[in-house]
Structures are given as structure tokens and as C-alpha cells.
Coordinates of C-alpha atoms and ligand atoms in Angstrom, one line a residue:
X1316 CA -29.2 5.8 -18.2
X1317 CA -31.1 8.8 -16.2
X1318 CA -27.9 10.7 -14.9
X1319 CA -30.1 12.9 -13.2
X1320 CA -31.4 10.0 -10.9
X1321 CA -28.3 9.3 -9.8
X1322 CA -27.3 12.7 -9.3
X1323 CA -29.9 13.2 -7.0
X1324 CA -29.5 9.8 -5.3
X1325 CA -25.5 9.7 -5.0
X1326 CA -25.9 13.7 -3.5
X1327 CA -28.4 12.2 -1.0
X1328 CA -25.5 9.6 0.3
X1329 CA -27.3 7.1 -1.5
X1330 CA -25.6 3.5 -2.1
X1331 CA -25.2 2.2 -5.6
X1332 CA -26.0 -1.5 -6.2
X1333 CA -22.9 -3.6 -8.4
X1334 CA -25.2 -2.8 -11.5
X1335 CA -25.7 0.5 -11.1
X1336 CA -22.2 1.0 -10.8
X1337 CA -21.5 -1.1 -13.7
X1338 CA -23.7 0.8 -16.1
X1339 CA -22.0 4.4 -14.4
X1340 CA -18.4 3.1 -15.1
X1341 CA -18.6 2.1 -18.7
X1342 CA -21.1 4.6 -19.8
X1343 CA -21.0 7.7 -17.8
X1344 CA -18.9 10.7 -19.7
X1345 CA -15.5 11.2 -17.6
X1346 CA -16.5 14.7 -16.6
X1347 CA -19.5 13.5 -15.5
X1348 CA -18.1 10.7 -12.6
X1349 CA -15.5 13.3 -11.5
X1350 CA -18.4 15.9 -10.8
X1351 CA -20.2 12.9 -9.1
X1352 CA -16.9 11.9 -7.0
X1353 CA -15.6 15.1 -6.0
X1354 CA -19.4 15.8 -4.8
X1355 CA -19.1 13.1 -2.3
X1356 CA -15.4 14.0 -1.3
X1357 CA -16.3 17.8 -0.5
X1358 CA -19.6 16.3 1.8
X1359 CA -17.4 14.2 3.6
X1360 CA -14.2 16.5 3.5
X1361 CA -16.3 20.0 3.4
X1362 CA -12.9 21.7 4.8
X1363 CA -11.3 21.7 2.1
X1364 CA -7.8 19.9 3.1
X1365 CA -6.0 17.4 1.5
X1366 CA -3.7 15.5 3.4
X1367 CA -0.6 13.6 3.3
X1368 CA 1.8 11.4 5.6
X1369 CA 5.8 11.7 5.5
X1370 CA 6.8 7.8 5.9
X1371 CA 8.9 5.7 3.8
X1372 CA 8.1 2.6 2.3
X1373 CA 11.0 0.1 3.7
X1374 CA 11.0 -3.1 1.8
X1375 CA 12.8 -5.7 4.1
X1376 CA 13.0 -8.7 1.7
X1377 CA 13.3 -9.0 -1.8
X1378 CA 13.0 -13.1 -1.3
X1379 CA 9.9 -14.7 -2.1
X1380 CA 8.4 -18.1 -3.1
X1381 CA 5.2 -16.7 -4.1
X1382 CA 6.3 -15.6 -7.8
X1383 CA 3.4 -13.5 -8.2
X1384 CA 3.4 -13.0 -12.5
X1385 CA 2.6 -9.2 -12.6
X1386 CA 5.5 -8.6 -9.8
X1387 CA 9.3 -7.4 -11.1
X1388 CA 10.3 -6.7 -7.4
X1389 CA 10.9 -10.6 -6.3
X1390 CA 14.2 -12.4 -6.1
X1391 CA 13.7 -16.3 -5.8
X1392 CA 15.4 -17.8 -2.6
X1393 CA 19.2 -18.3 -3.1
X1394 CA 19.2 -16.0 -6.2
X1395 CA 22.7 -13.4 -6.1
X1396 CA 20.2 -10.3 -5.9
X1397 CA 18.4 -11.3 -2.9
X1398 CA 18.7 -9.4 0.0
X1399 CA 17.3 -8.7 3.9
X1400 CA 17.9 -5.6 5.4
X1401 CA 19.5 -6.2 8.6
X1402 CA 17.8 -4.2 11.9
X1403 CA 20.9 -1.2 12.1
X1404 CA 20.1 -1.0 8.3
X1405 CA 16.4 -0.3 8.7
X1406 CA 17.3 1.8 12.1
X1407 CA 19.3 4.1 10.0
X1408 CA 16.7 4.8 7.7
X1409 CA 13.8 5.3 10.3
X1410 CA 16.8 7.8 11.6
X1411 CA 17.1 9.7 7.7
X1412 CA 13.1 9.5 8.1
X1413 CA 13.0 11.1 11.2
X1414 CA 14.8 13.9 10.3
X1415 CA 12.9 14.7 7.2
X1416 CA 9.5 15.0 9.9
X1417 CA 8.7 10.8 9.0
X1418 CA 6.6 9.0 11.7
X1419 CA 6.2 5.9 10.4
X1420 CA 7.5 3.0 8.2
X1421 CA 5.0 0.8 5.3
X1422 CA 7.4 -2.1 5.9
X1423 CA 6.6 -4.8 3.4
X1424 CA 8.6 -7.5 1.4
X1425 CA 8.9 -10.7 -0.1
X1426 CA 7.6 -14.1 1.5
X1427 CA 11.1 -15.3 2.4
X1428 CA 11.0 -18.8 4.0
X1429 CA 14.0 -18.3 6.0
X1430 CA 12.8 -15.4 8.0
X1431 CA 10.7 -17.2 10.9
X1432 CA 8.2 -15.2 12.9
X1433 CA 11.1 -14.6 15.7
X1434 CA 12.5 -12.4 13.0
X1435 CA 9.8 -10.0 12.9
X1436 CA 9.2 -10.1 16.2
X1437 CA 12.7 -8.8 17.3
X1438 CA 12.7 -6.6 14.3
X1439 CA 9.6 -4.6 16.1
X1440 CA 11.0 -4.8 19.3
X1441 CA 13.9 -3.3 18.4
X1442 CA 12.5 -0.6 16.1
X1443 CA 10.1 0.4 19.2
X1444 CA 12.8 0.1 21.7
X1445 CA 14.8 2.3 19.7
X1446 CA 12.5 4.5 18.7
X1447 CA 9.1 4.2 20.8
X1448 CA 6.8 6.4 19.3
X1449 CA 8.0 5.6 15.5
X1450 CA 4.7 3.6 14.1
X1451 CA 4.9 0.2 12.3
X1452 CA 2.3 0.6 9.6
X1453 CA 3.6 -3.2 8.5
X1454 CA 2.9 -7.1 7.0
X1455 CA 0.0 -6.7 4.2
X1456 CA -2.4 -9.6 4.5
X1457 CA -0.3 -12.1 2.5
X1458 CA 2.7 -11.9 4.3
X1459 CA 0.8 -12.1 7.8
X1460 CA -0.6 -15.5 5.7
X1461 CA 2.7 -16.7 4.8
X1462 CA 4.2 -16.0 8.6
X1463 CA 0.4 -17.9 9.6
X1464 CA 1.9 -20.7 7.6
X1465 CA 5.3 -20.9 8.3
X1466 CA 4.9 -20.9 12.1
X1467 CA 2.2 -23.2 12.0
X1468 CA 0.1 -20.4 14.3
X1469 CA -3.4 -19.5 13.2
X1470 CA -3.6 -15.9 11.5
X1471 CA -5.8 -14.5 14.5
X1472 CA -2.4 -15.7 16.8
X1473 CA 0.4 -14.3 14.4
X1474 CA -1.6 -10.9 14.7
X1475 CA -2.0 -10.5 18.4
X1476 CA 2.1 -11.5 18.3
X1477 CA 3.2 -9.3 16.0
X1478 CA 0.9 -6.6 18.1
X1479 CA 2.6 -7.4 21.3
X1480 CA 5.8 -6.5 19.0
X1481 CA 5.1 -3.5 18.0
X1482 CA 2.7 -3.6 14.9
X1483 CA 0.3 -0.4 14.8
X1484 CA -1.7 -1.2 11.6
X1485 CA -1.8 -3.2 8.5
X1486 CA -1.4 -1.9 4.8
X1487 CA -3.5 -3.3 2.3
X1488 CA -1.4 -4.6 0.3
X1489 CA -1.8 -7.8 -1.8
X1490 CA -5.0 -7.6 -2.5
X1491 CA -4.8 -7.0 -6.5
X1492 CA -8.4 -7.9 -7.5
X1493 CA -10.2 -10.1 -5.0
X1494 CA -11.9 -12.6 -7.3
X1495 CA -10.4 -15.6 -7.4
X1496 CA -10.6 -16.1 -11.2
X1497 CA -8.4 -13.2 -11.6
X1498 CA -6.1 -14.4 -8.8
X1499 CA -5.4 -17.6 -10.5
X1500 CA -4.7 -16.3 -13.4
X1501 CA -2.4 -13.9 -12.2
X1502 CA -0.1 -16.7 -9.8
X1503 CA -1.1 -15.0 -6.4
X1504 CA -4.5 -17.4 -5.1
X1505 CA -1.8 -19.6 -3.1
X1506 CA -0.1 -16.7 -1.1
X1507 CA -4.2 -15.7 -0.6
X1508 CA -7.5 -16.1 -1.8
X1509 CA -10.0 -13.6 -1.6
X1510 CA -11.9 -14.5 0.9
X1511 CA -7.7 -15.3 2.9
X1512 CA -7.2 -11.6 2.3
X1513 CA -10.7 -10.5 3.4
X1514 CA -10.0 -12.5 6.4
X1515 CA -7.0 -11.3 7.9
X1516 CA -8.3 -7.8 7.7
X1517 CA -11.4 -8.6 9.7
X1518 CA -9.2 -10.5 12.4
X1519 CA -7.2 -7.3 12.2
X1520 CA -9.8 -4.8 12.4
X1521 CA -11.4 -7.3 15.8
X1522 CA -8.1 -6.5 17.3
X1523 CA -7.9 -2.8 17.1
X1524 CA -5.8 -2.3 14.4
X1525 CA -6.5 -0.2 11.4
X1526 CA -5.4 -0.9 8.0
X1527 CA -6.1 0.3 4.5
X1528 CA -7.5 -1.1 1.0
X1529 CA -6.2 -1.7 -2.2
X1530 CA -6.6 -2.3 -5.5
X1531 CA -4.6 -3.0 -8.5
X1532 CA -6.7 -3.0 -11.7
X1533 CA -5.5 -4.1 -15.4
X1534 CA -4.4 -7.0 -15.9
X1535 CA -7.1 -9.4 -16.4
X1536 CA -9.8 -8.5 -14.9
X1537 CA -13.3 -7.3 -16.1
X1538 CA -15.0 -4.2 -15.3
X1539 CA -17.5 -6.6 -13.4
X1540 CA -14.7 -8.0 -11.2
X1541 CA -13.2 -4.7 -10.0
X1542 CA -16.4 -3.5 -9.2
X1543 CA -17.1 -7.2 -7.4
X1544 CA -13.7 -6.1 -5.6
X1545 CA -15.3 -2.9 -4.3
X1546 CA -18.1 -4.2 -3.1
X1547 CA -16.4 -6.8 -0.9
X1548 CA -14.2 -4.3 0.6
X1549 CA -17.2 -2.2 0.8
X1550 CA -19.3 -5.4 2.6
X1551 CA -16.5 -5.5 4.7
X1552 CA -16.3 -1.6 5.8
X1553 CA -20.2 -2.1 7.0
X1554 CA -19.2 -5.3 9.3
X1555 CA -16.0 -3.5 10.8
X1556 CA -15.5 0.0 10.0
X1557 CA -11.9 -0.7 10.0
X1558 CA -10.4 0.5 7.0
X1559 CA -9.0 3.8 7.1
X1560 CA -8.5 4.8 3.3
X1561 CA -8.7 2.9 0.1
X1562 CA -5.9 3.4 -2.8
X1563 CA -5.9 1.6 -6.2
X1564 CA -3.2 1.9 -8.7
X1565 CA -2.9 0.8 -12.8
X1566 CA -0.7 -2.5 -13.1
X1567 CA 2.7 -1.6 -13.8
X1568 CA 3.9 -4.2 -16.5
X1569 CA 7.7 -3.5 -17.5
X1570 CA 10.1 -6.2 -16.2
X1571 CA 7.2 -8.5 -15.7
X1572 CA 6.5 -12.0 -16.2
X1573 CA 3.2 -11.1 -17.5
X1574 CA 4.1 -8.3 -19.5
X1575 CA 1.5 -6.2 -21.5
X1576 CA 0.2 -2.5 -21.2
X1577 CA -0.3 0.1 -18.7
X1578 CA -3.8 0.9 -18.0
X1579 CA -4.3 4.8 -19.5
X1580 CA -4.5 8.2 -17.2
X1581 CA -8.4 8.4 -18.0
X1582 CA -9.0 4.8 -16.8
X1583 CA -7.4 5.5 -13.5
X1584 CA -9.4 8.6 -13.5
X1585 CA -12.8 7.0 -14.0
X1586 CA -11.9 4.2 -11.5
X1587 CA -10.9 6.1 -8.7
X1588 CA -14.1 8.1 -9.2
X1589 CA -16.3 5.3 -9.2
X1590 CA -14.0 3.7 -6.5
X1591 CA -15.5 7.1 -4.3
X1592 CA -19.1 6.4 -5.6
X1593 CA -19.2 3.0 -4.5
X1594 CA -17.2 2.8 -1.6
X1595 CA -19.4 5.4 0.4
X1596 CA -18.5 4.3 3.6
X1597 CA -14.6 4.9 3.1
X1598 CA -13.4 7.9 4.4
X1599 CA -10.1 8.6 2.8
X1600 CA -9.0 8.0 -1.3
X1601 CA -5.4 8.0 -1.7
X1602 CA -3.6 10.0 -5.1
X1603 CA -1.4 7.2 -6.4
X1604 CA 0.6 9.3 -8.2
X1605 CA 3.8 7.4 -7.4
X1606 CA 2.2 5.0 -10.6
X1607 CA 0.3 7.8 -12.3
X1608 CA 2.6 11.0 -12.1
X1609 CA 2.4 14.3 -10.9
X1610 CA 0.2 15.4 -12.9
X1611 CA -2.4 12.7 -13.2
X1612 CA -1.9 12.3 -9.2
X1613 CA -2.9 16.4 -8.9
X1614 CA -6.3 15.7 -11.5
X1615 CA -7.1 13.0 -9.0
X1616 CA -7.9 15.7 -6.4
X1617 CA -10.8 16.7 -8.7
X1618 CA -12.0 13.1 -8.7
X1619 CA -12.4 12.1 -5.6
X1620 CA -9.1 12.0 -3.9
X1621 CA -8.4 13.8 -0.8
X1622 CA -5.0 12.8 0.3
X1623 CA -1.7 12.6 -1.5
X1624 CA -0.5 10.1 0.3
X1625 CA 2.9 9.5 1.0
X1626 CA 6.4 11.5 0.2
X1627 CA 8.3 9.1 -1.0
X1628 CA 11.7 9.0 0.5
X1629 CA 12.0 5.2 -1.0
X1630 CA 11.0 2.8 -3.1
X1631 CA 11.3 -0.3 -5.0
X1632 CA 9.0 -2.5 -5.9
X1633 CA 6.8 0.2 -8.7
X1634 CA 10.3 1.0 -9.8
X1635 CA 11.3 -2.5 -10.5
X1636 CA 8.4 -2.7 -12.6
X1637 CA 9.4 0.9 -14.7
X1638 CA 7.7 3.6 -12.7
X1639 CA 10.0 5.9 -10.8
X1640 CA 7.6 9.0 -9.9
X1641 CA 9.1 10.8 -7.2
X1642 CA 8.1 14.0 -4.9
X1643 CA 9.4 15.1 -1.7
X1644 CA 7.4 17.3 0.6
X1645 CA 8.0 20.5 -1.1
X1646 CA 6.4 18.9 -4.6
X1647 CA 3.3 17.5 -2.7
X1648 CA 2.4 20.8 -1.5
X1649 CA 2.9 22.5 -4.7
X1650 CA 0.3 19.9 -6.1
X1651 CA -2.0 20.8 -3.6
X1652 CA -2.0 23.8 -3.6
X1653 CA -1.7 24.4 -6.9
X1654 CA -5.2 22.4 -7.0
X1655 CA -6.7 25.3 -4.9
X1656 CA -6.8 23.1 -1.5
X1657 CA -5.0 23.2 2.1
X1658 CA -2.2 20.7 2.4
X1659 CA -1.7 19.1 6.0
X1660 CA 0.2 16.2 7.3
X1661 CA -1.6 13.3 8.6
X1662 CA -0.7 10.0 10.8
X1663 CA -2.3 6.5 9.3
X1664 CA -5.6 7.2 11.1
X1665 CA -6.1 10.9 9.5
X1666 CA -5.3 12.3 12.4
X1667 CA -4.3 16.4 11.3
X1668 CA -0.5 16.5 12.8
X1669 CA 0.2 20.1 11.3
X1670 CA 1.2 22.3 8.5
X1671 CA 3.7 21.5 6.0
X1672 CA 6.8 20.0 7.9
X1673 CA 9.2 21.9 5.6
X1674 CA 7.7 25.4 6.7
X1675 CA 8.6 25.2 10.4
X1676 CA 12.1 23.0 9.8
X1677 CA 15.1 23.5 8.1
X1678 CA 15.1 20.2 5.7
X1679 CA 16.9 19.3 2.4
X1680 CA 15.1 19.0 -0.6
X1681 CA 15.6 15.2 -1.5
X1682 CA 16.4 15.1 -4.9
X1683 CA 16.4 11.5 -5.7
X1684 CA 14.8 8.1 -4.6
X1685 CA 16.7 6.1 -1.8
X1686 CA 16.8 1.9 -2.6
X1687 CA 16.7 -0.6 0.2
X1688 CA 20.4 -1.0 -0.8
X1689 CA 23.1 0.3 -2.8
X1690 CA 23.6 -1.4 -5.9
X1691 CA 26.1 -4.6 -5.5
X1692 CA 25.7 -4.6 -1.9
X1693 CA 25.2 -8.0 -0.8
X1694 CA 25.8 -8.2 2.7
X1695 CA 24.1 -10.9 5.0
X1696 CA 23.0 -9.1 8.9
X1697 CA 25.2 -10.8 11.7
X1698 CA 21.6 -11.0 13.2
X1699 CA 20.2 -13.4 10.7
X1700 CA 22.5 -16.0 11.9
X1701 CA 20.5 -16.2 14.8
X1702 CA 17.3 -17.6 13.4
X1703 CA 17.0 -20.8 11.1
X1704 CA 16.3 -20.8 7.7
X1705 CA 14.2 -23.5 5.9
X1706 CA 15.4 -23.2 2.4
X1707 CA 19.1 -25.2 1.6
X1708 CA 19.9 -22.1 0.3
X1709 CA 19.6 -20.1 3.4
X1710 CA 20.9 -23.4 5.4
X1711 CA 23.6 -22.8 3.4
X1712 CA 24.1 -18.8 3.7
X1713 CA 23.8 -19.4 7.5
X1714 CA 26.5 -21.6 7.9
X1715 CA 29.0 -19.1 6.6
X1716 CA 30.0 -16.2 8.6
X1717 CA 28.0 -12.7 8.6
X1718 CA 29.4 -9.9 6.0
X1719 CA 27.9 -7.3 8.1
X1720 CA 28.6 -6.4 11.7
X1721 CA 26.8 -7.7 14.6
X1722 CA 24.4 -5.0 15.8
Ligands
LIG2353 S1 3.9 -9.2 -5.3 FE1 4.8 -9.7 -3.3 S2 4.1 -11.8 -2.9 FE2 4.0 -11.4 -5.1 S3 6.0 -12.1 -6.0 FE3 6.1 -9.9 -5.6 S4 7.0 -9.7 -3.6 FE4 6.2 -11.8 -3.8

């Protein structure tokens, strides 16, 4: 392998073939990709910022059919621990986000059959009538699948609905490793294939909407097949340009179906910085150091990272699976700055909205993660009774009277 070669070629903005980036992830010394990746993040982020959104990460459902086997997060339908956050529930915490500088929601969730299309639709409307210039940065490609299915509506349809509602952009969620081998084996081809996944970006991207990329690596994939991931993304980014930022993340196995080990701090390390090699026409690499820690999530500013991503005011579905990393505003910024860069708040198209949020306004330090719900709290939204369910189950829950008041 002639590192110098590559050196010359990657600095030149050159593209890497799947081989190439093959041999460079197995064989290149650590040190050596994180030179490489941070090369490319300072030509294509020469200020020397790193950014970072407040949002919170709302998940409305924990009911799902899809029983993804690498997923601790799911309740099946009828099961006492399911839940869906009713709309004065979710408008509270946009309200707690709001006043910690938030401007958006990453609203995802289960695919619960008894929450029809209507659902979401009046759940957006409401958000946007309540709070109109509060961004819905919502529905990962499965779940706009699983609503494509369940209202019989073609996926291209759903989105231009759920746009009319109030959806701003699409998180890349779901995606795990797009090779189909892999998704097989991991229970999550039916709620999308690869090329499903693919798909619903590229109708999203055709109607104006931006939307990220992910990845979640080890499990059971082979180096070849996470690299075969990037370059479909990658394939994709050339036809559309409509990913804004790409974030991958180790599997997180406690509580699992599937079980196993967590992928190491070095692997995460190497892939991200390969991720920056070989996606060359992504802007934006996300720190996910709500699955890798602080710590890990501040070294991956030196290879290739160069945003934080989110605060995280709440979360549950890497908790479920025994990660519980947490840092408010005031940590984030340590980080980066600490790592010798300029921290700045960002909107989901990387848009610069300011300094630190906590330097200009009196906030509280949060000093724990928020849940969707307290524990035990199994009330059913008054407004659910207003759309039919599919599953007995919910037949069932729907025929008894709401435990929550009508909003
Ligand atoms: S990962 Fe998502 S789709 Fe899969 S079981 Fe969990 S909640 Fe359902």
C-alpha cells in the first residue's frame, strides 16, 4: 500500500474506489486515517467551527410490529409498556425545548399499526399551529414505508402529505447497513430493503426536503458491506445532493434480542474517518458521542467530525439498549473547545444560528436525561380515540374511555 499516493490523491479531492477504501480501512495505521480525515474536514470546514443543534429527540411510539433483533427500544402492540405520547404531551416538551434555545424536534418511533396517517397528519398541524416556526425534522425512511403501507398511498404521496402537514426534513434513520444480506439477518429487510430505504430519500430529496445519513456498523456485517453502504449513500449524494450530514454509530447490544459486543472506541474511530474519505461529497460528519462518550465523541473532532450534533435533552431508544451518555449545552462546548475549535449552533441545514445559547440566556444546567414518559405512566391521549386502530388490541384500548384529558 503507497500511503503517499493516496495522500497526494485524497488532498487533491480525489475519490476513492470501494477497493481502495477497503485496503485503507483494514490496513492503514489509525493515526494515519485521522490525518487523512481531518485533512479533508479542515478543506471543506477551513473556519475552524464545529457546530451543533439544540433539538430533542421525541420518540412518539414505542409500538412496533417490525421487531428489529438489534432494537431494545420496541414494545409489541398490546404489550403493558407500550405507550403514544398524546399531542399536549409532545407540546409540552417542544415548550421545555424552547426554553432551553431548541428549534426543532427528531421525532421518531415505533411502526405502530394503530396510528393511521391522520394521526401524523394532525400531530404536525398542531405542532405548527402551535408553534409555527418550531421545525419537524421527523419519520426516518422506514416509518414513512410503514405509513406508505398502512394507508395504501404510494411513498412519493405519503411525503408530499406529510409536507403539506408540517414535515421540514427527514432523519436518516433505519438505515443500519444497506445490504440486504445484512438486513435479513438482522430482522429489518421487511420494514425496508436497501434499495426501499434509498428510495424514499430520493423521493424526498425530489421534493425539497433535506434529510441526513446513517449508519449503524457491528453486528454482522463485513468491512466490505459497510464500505458497499457508503458508497450507495455516496451514489446517491452525486444523483441528488440532498443529504445534509452523515452520522454512524457502534451497535449498542445490551437488552437485545441479538445480543453480543459493542464495537471498540478505535473501530468507531477508523470508521468515521474512512466514512470522511469516502463520502467526499458529504458536507457535514456528526460526533455520535451519545453511543461513544464524551470523550471518544471529543477525539472524533480530530477524525473527521465537525459537528457535535445534538444536546440531548431526551432520549430512549440508545438507553434502552445500555448507553445513557448525556451532555447539555454547557458540556458540548467544553468539548469543543477544549479540542481547540469555535463552537456554534446550527439549524438541520447548517445554517450558523449564533454563539453558544447559554452565553446570551439565563438557562439551567440540565442535569439528567428526560424519558418520553415517567416510569408507570400508562395513560392513553383522549385524541387517539379519534382515529381507528387495526390491531384487536388497540380495537380493544379504543373502546374504553381515554385516561388522559382531551386536549
Ligand atoms: S429499530 Fe425501529 S423499526 Fe426496528 S424494532 Fe426498533 S422501533 Fe421498531
Amino acid at each position: 500500500m503507497n500511503l503517499s499516493e493516496f495522500e497526494q490523491r485524497i488532498a487533491g479531492g480525489g475519490r476513492l474506489t470501494a477497493d481502495e477504501a477497503l485496503e485503507l480501512y483494514r490496513n492503514a495505521p489509525t493515526y494515519w486515517l485521522g490525518r487523512m480525515a481531518d485533512g479533508v474536514r479542515r478543506r471543506k470546514h477551513p473556519d475552524n467551527t464545529v457546530t451543533y443543534i439544540i433539538d430533542r429527540n421525541v420518540n412518539y411510539t414505542n409500538v412496533c410490529v417490525a421487531r428489529c433483533n438489534f432494537c431494545a427500544f420496541y414494545r409489541e402492540v398490546g404489550h403493558s409498556e407500550g405507550y403514544v405520547l398524546g399531542f399536549d404531551e409532545i407540546s409540552r416538551k417542544i415548550e421545555e425545548t424552547r426554553a432551553l434555545g431548541g428549534i426543532q424536534l427528531l421525532l421518531q418511533g415505533g411502526h405502530n399499526p394503530d396510528l393511521p396517517i391522520a394521526w401524523y397528519e394532525d400531530l404536525f398541524r398542531t405542532v405548527k399551529q402551535r408553534f409555527p416556526d418550531f421545525k419537524l425534522h421527523a419519520l426516518s425512511p422506514p416509518e414513512v414505508i410503514h405509513l406508505s403501507r398502512t394507508s395504501k398511498l404510494a411513498v412519493p404521496e405519503v411525503i408530499a402529505r406529510l409536507i403539506a402537514a408540517g414535515l421540514d426534513s427527514i432523519p436518516g434513520g433505519g438505515a443500519e447497513i444497506l445490504v440486504d444480506r445484512v438486513r435479513k439477518q438482522l430482522n429489518c429487510y421487511t420494514k425496508a430493503s436497501a434499495d426501499e430505504w434509498l428510495d424514499v430519500m430520493r423521493h424526498a430529496h425530489r421534493a425539497g426536503l433535506r434529510t441526513t445519513a446513517t449508519m449503524m456498523y457491528g453486528t454482522v456485517e463485513t468491512d466490505e458491506e459497510r464500505l458497499e453502504h457508503m458508497l450507495r449513500l455516496r451514489d446517491l449524494q452525486d444523483e441528488t445532493g440532498g443529504f445534509t450530514a452523515f452520522i454512524t454509530w457502534s451497535y449498542q447490544p445490551e437488552h437485545t434480542e441479538r445480543g453480543g459486543r459493542e464495537a471498540t472506541g478505535i473501530e468507531y474511530l477508523r470508521t468515521l474517518a474512512i466514512a470522511r474519505l469516502v463520502l467526499d461529497n458529504f458536507d457535514n460528519l456528526q460526533a455520535s458521542w451519545v453511543t461513544q462518550g464524551g470523550k471518544v465523541g471529543q477525539l472524533s473532532l480530530a477524525f473527521g467530525a465537525n459537528d457535535m450534533g445534538s444536546v440531548m435533552i431526551e432520549e430512549n431508544v440508545v438507553r434502552a439498549a445500555g448507553a445513557a451518555y448525556f451532555m447539555d449545552d454547557v458540556e458540548i462546548v467544553r468539548n469543543v473547545e477544549d479540542a481547540g475549535y469555535v463552537a456554534k449552533r446550527r439549524n438541520m441545514h447548517y445554517d450558523i444560528l449564533g454563539d453558544p445559547f447559554f452565553r446570551s440566556h439565563d438557562v439551567e444546567r440540565m442535569l439528567e436525561l428526560s424519558t418520553a414518559r415517567e416510569a408507570g405512566d400508562t395513560s392513553v391521549p383522549a385524541e387517539l380515540m379519534n382515529y381507528p386502530a387495526r390491531s384487536a388490541a388497540g380495537k380493544k384500548q379504543r373502546s374504553q374511555p381515554p385516561t388522559s384529558p382531551v386536549s
